[in-house]
mmCIF file of C-alpha atoms in Angstrom:
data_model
loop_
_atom_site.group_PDB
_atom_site.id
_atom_site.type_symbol
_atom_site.label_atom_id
_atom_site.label_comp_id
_atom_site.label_asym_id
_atom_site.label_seq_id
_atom_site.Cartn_x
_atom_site.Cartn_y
_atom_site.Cartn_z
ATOM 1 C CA UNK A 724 -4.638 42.533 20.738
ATOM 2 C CA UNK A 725 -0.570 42.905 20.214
ATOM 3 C CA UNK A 726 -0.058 45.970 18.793
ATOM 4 C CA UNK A 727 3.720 45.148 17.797
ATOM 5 C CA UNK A 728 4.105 41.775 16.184
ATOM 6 C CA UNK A 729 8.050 40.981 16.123
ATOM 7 C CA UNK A 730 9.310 38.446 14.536
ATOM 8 C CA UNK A 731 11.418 35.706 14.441
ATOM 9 C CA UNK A 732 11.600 34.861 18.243
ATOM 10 C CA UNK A 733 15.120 33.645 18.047
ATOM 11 C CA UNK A 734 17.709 33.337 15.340
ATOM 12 C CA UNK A 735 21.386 31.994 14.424
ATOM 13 C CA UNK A 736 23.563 33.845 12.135
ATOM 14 C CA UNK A 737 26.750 32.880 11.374
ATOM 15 C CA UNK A 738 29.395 35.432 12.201
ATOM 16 C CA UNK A 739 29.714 38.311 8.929
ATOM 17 C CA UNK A 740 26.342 37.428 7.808
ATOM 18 C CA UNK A 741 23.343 39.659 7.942
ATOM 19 C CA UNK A 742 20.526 39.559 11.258
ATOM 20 C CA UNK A 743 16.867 40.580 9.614
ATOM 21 C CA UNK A 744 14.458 41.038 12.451
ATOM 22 C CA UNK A 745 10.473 42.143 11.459
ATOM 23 C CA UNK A 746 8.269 43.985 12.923
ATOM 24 C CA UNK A 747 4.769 44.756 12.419
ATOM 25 C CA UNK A 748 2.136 47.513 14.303
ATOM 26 C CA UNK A 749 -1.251 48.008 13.625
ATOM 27 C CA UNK A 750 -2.035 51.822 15.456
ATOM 28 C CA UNK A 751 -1.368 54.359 13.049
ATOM 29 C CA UNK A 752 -1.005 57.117 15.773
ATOM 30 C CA UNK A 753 2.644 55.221 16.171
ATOM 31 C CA UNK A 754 4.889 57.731 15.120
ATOM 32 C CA UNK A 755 8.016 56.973 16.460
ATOM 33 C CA UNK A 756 9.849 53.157 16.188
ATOM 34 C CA UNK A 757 13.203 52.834 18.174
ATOM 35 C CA UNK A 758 14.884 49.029 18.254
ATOM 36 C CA UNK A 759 16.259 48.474 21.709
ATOM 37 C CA UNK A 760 19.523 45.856 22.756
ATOM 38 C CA UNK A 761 19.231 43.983 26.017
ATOM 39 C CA UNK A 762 21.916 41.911 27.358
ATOM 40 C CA UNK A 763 21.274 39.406 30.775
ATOM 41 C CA UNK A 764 20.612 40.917 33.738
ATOM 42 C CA UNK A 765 20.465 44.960 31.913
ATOM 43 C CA UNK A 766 17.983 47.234 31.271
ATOM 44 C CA UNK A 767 17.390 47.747 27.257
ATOM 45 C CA UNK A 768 19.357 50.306 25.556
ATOM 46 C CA UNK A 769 18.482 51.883 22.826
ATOM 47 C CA UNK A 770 20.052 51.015 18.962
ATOM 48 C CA UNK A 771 18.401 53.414 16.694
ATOM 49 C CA UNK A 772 15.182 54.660 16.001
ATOM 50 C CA UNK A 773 13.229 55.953 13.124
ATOM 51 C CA UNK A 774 10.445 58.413 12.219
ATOM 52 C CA UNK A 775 7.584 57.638 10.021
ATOM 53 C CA UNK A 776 8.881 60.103 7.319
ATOM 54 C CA UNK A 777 11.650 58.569 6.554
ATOM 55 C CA UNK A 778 12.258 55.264 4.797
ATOM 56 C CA UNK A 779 15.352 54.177 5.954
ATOM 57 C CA UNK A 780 18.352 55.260 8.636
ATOM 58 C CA UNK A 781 21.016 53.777 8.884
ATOM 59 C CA UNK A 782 24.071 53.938 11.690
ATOM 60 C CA UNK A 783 27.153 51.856 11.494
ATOM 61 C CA UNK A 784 26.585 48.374 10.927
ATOM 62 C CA UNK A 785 22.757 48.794 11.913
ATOM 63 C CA UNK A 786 19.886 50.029 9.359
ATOM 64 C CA UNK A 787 15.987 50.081 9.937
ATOM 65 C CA UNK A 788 13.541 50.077 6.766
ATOM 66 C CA UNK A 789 10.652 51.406 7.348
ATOM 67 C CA UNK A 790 7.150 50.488 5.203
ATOM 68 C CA UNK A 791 4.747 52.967 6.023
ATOM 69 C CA UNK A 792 2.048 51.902 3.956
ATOM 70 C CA UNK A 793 2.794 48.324 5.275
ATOM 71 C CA UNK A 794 2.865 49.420 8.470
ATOM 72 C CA UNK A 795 6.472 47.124 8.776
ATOM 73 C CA UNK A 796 9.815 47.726 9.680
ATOM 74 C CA UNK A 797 12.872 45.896 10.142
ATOM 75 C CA UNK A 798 16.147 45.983 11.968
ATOM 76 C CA UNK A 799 19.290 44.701 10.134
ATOM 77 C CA UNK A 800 22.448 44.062 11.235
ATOM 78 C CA UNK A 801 25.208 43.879 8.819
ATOM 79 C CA UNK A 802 28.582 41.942 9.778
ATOM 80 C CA UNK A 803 26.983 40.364 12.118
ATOM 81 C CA UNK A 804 29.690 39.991 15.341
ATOM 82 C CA UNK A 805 29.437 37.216 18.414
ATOM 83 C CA UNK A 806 29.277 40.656 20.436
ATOM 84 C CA UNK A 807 25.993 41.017 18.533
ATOM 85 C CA UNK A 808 24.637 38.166 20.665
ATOM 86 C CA UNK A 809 21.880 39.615 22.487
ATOM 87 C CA UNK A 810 17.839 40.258 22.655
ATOM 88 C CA UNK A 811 16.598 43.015 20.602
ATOM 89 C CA UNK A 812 13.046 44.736 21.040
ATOM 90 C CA UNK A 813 11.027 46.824 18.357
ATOM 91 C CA UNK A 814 8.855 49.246 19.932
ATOM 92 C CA UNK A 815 6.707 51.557 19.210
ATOM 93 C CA UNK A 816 5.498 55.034 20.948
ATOM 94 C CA UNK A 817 2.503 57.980 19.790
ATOM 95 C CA UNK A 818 4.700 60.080 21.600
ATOM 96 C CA UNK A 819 7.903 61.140 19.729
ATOM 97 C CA UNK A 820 9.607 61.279 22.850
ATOM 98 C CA UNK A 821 8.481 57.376 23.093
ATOM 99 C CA UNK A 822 7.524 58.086 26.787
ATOM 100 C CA UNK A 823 4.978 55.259 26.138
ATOM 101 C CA UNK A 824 6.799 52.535 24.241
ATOM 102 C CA UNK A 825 4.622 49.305 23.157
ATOM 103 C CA UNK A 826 6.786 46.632 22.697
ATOM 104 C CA UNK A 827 7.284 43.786 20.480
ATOM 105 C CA UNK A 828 7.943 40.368 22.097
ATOM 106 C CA UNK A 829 11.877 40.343 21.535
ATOM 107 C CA UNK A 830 13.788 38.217 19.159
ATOM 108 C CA UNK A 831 17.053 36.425 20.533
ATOM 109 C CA UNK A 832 20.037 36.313 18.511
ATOM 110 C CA UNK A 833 22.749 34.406 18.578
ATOM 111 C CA UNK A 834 25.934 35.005 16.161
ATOM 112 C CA UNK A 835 28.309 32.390 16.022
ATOM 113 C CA UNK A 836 31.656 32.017 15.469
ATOM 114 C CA UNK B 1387 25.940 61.359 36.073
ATOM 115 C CA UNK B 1388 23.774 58.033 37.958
ATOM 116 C CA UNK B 1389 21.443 58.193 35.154
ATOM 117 C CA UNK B 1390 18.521 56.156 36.338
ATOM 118 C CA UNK B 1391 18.493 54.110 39.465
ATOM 119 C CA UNK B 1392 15.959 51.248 40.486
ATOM 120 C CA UNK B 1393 16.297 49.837 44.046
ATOM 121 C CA UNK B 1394 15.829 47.402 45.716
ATOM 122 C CA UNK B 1395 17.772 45.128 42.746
ATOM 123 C CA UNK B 1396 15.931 42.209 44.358
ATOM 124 C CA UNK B 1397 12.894 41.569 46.408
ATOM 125 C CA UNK B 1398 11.229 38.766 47.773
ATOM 126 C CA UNK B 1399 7.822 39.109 48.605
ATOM 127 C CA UNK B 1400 5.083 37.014 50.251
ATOM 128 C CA UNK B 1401 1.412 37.253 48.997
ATOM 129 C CA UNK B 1402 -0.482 40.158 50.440
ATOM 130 C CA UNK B 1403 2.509 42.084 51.347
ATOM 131 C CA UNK B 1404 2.575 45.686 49.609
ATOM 132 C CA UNK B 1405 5.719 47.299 48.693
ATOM 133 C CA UNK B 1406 7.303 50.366 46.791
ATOM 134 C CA UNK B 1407 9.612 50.288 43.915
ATOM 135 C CA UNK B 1408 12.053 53.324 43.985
ATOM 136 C CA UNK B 1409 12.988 54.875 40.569
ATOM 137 C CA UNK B 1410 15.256 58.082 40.225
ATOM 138 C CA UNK B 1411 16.784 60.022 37.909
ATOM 139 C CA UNK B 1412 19.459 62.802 37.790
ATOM 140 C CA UNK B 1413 19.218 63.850 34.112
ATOM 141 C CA UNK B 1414 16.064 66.214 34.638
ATOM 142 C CA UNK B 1415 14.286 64.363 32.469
ATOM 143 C CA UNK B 1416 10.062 65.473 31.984
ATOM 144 C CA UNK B 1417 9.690 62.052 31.487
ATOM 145 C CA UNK B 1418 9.179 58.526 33.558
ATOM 146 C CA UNK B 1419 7.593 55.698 33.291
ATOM 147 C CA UNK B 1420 7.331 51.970 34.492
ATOM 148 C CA UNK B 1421 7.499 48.612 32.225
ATOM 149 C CA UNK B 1422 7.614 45.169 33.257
ATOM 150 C CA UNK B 1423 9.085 42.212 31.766
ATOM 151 C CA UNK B 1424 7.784 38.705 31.680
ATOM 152 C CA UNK B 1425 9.366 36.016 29.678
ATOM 153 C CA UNK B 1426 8.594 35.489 25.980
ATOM 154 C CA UNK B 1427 6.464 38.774 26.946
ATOM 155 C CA UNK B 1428 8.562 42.115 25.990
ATOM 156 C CA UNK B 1429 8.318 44.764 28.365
ATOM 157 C CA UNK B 1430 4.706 45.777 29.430
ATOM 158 C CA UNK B 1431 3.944 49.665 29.894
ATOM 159 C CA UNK B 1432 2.265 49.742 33.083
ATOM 160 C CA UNK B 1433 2.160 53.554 34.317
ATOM 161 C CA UNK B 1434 3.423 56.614 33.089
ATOM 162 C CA UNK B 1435 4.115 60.369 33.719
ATOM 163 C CA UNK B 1436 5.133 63.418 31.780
ATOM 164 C CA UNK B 1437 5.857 65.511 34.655
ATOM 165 C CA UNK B 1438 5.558 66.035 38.141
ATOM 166 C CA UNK B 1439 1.696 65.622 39.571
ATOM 167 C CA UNK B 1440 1.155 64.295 36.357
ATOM 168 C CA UNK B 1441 0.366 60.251 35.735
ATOM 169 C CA UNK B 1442 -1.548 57.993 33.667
ATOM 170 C CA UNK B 1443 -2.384 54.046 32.759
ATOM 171 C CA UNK B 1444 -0.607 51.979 30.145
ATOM 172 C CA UNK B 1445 -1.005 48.864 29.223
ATOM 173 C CA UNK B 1446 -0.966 46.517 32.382
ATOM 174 C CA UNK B 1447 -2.026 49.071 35.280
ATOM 175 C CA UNK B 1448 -4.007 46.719 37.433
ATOM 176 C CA UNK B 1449 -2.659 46.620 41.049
ATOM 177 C CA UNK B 1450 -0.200 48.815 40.822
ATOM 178 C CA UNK B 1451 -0.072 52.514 41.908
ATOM 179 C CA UNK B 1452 2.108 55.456 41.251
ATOM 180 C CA UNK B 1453 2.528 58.839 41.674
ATOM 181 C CA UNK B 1454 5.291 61.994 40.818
ATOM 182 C CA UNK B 1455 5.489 64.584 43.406
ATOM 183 C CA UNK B 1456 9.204 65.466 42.545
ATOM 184 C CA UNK B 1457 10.619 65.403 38.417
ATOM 185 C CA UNK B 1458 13.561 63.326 40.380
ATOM 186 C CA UNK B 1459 11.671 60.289 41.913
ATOM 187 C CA UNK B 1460 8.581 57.667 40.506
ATOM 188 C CA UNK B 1461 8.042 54.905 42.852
ATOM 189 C CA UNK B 1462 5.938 52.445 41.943
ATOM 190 C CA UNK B 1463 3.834 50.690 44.212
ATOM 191 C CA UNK B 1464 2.165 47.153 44.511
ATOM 192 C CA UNK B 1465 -0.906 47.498 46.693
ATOM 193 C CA UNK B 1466 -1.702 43.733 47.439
ATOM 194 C CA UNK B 1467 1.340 41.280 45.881
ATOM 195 C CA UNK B 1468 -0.105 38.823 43.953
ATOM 196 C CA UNK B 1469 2.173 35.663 42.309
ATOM 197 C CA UNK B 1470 1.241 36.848 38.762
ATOM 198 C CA UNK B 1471 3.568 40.000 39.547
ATOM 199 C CA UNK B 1472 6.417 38.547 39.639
ATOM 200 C CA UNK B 1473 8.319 39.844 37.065
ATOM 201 C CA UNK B 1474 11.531 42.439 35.933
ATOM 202 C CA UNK B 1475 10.176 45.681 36.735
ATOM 203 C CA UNK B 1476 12.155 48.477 34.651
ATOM 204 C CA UNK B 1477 11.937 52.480 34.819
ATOM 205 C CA UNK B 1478 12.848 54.661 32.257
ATOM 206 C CA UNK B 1479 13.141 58.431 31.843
ATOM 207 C CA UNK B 1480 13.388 60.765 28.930
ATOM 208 C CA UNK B 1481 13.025 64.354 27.743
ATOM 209 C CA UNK B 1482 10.274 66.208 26.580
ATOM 210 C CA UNK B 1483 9.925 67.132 22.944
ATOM 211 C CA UNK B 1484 11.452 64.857 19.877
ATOM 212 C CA UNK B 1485 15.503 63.993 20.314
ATOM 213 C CA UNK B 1486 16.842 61.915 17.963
ATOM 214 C CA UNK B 1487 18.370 58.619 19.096
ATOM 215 C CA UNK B 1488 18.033 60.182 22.907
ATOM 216 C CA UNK B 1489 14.917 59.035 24.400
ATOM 217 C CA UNK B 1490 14.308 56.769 27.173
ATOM 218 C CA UNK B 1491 17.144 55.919 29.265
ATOM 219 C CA UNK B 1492 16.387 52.509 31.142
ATOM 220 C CA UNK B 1493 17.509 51.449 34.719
ATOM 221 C CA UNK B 1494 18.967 47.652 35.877
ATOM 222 C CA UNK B 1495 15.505 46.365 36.995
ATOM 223 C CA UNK B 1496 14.438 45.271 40.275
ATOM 224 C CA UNK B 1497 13.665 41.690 40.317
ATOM 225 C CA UNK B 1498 10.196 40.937 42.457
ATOM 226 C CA UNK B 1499 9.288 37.411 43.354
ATOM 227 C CA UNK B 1500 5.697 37.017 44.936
ATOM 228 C CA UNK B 1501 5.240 33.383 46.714
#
């Protein structure tokens, strides 16, 4: 059973246009969902991260909603940039140091120019 | 500040061999544990630890061992290499206790391929 559902698996946005990337958990024990950025050949690093009480964070061009009751949440990327180009992870952790991440299956986005 | 180093960066193995992954980490962290990455996969929690003598399973333990005698050092090893292990193995530390936007800090990855 996947515990984090991500979705899409890849996507094209044109450069200045908004990147929406979903994810869904089932565990209600989660309680703490950081979004991680991988480039080739890197380790992930993390974007931002959010707490189940709070609904929404955002930091720069980068915002997660968060749908408790849902049990959703979503990364999105304003102004999207070519620089942007990467694979991004939802996760999700009991632990609010997320020692234990479960991760989603990545979503690959490409931002043209 | 090295933050956390994985070596070997590569590794070839042949079926049967055993072998240890080296993880370290100069931040202090409590914190360390072991993912792998498979295409189209994510990253797969295999083991974990929250502090020295201290380990447990995650997700995908099977054939794989680890242990934490030092807060500094979690190898990870492969008992018996089998061709479904090869993979991006990653390590990751991070502090105890809740720190906003500061948690796990990942290494490179050590790529493993098992003919």
């Amino acid at each position: 059973q996947q515990q984090v559902k991500q979705s899409p698996q890849s996507l094209i946005v044109q450069k200045g246009g908004i990147s929406i990337i979903n994810c869904a958990y089932e565990n209600t024990a989660f309680d703490y969902f950081p979004w991680y950025q991988q480039f080739p050949g890197k380790g992930p690093a993390l974007l931002i991260a959010i707490r189940p009480d709070v609904s929404e964070k955002k930091e720069g061009r980068f915002t997660i909603s968060f749908n408790k009751s849902a049990k959703q949440f979503s990364l999105h990327i304003m102004d999207s940039q070519p620089g942007d180009s990467a694979t991004y992870f939802c996760a999700a952790s009991k632990d609010q140091a997320g020692t234990a991440l479960i991760f989603g299956k990545g979503t690959t986005l490409s931002v043209s120019s | 500040n090295a933050g956390v180093t994985q070596t070997p960066k590569f590794q070839v193995l042949k079926t049967g061999q055993s072998m240890t992954l080296q993880c370290a980490q100069d931040m202090n962290h409590e914190y360390m544990s072991w993912y792998r990455q498979d295409p189209g996969m994510g990253l797969r929690l295999i083991h974990y630890s929250v502090g020295a003598g201290i380990t447990d399973q995650g997700e995908v333990p099977n054939g794989y061992n680890v242990s934490r005698s030092t807060t500094e050092d979690f190898p990870l090893r492969l008992l018996s290499a089998a061709p479904s292990q090869t993979s991006v193995y990653f390590c990751a530390s991070s502090r105890s206790g809740f720190w906003d936007n500061q948690p796990q800090h990942f290494g490179d990855g050590t790529r493993l391929s098992i003919l």
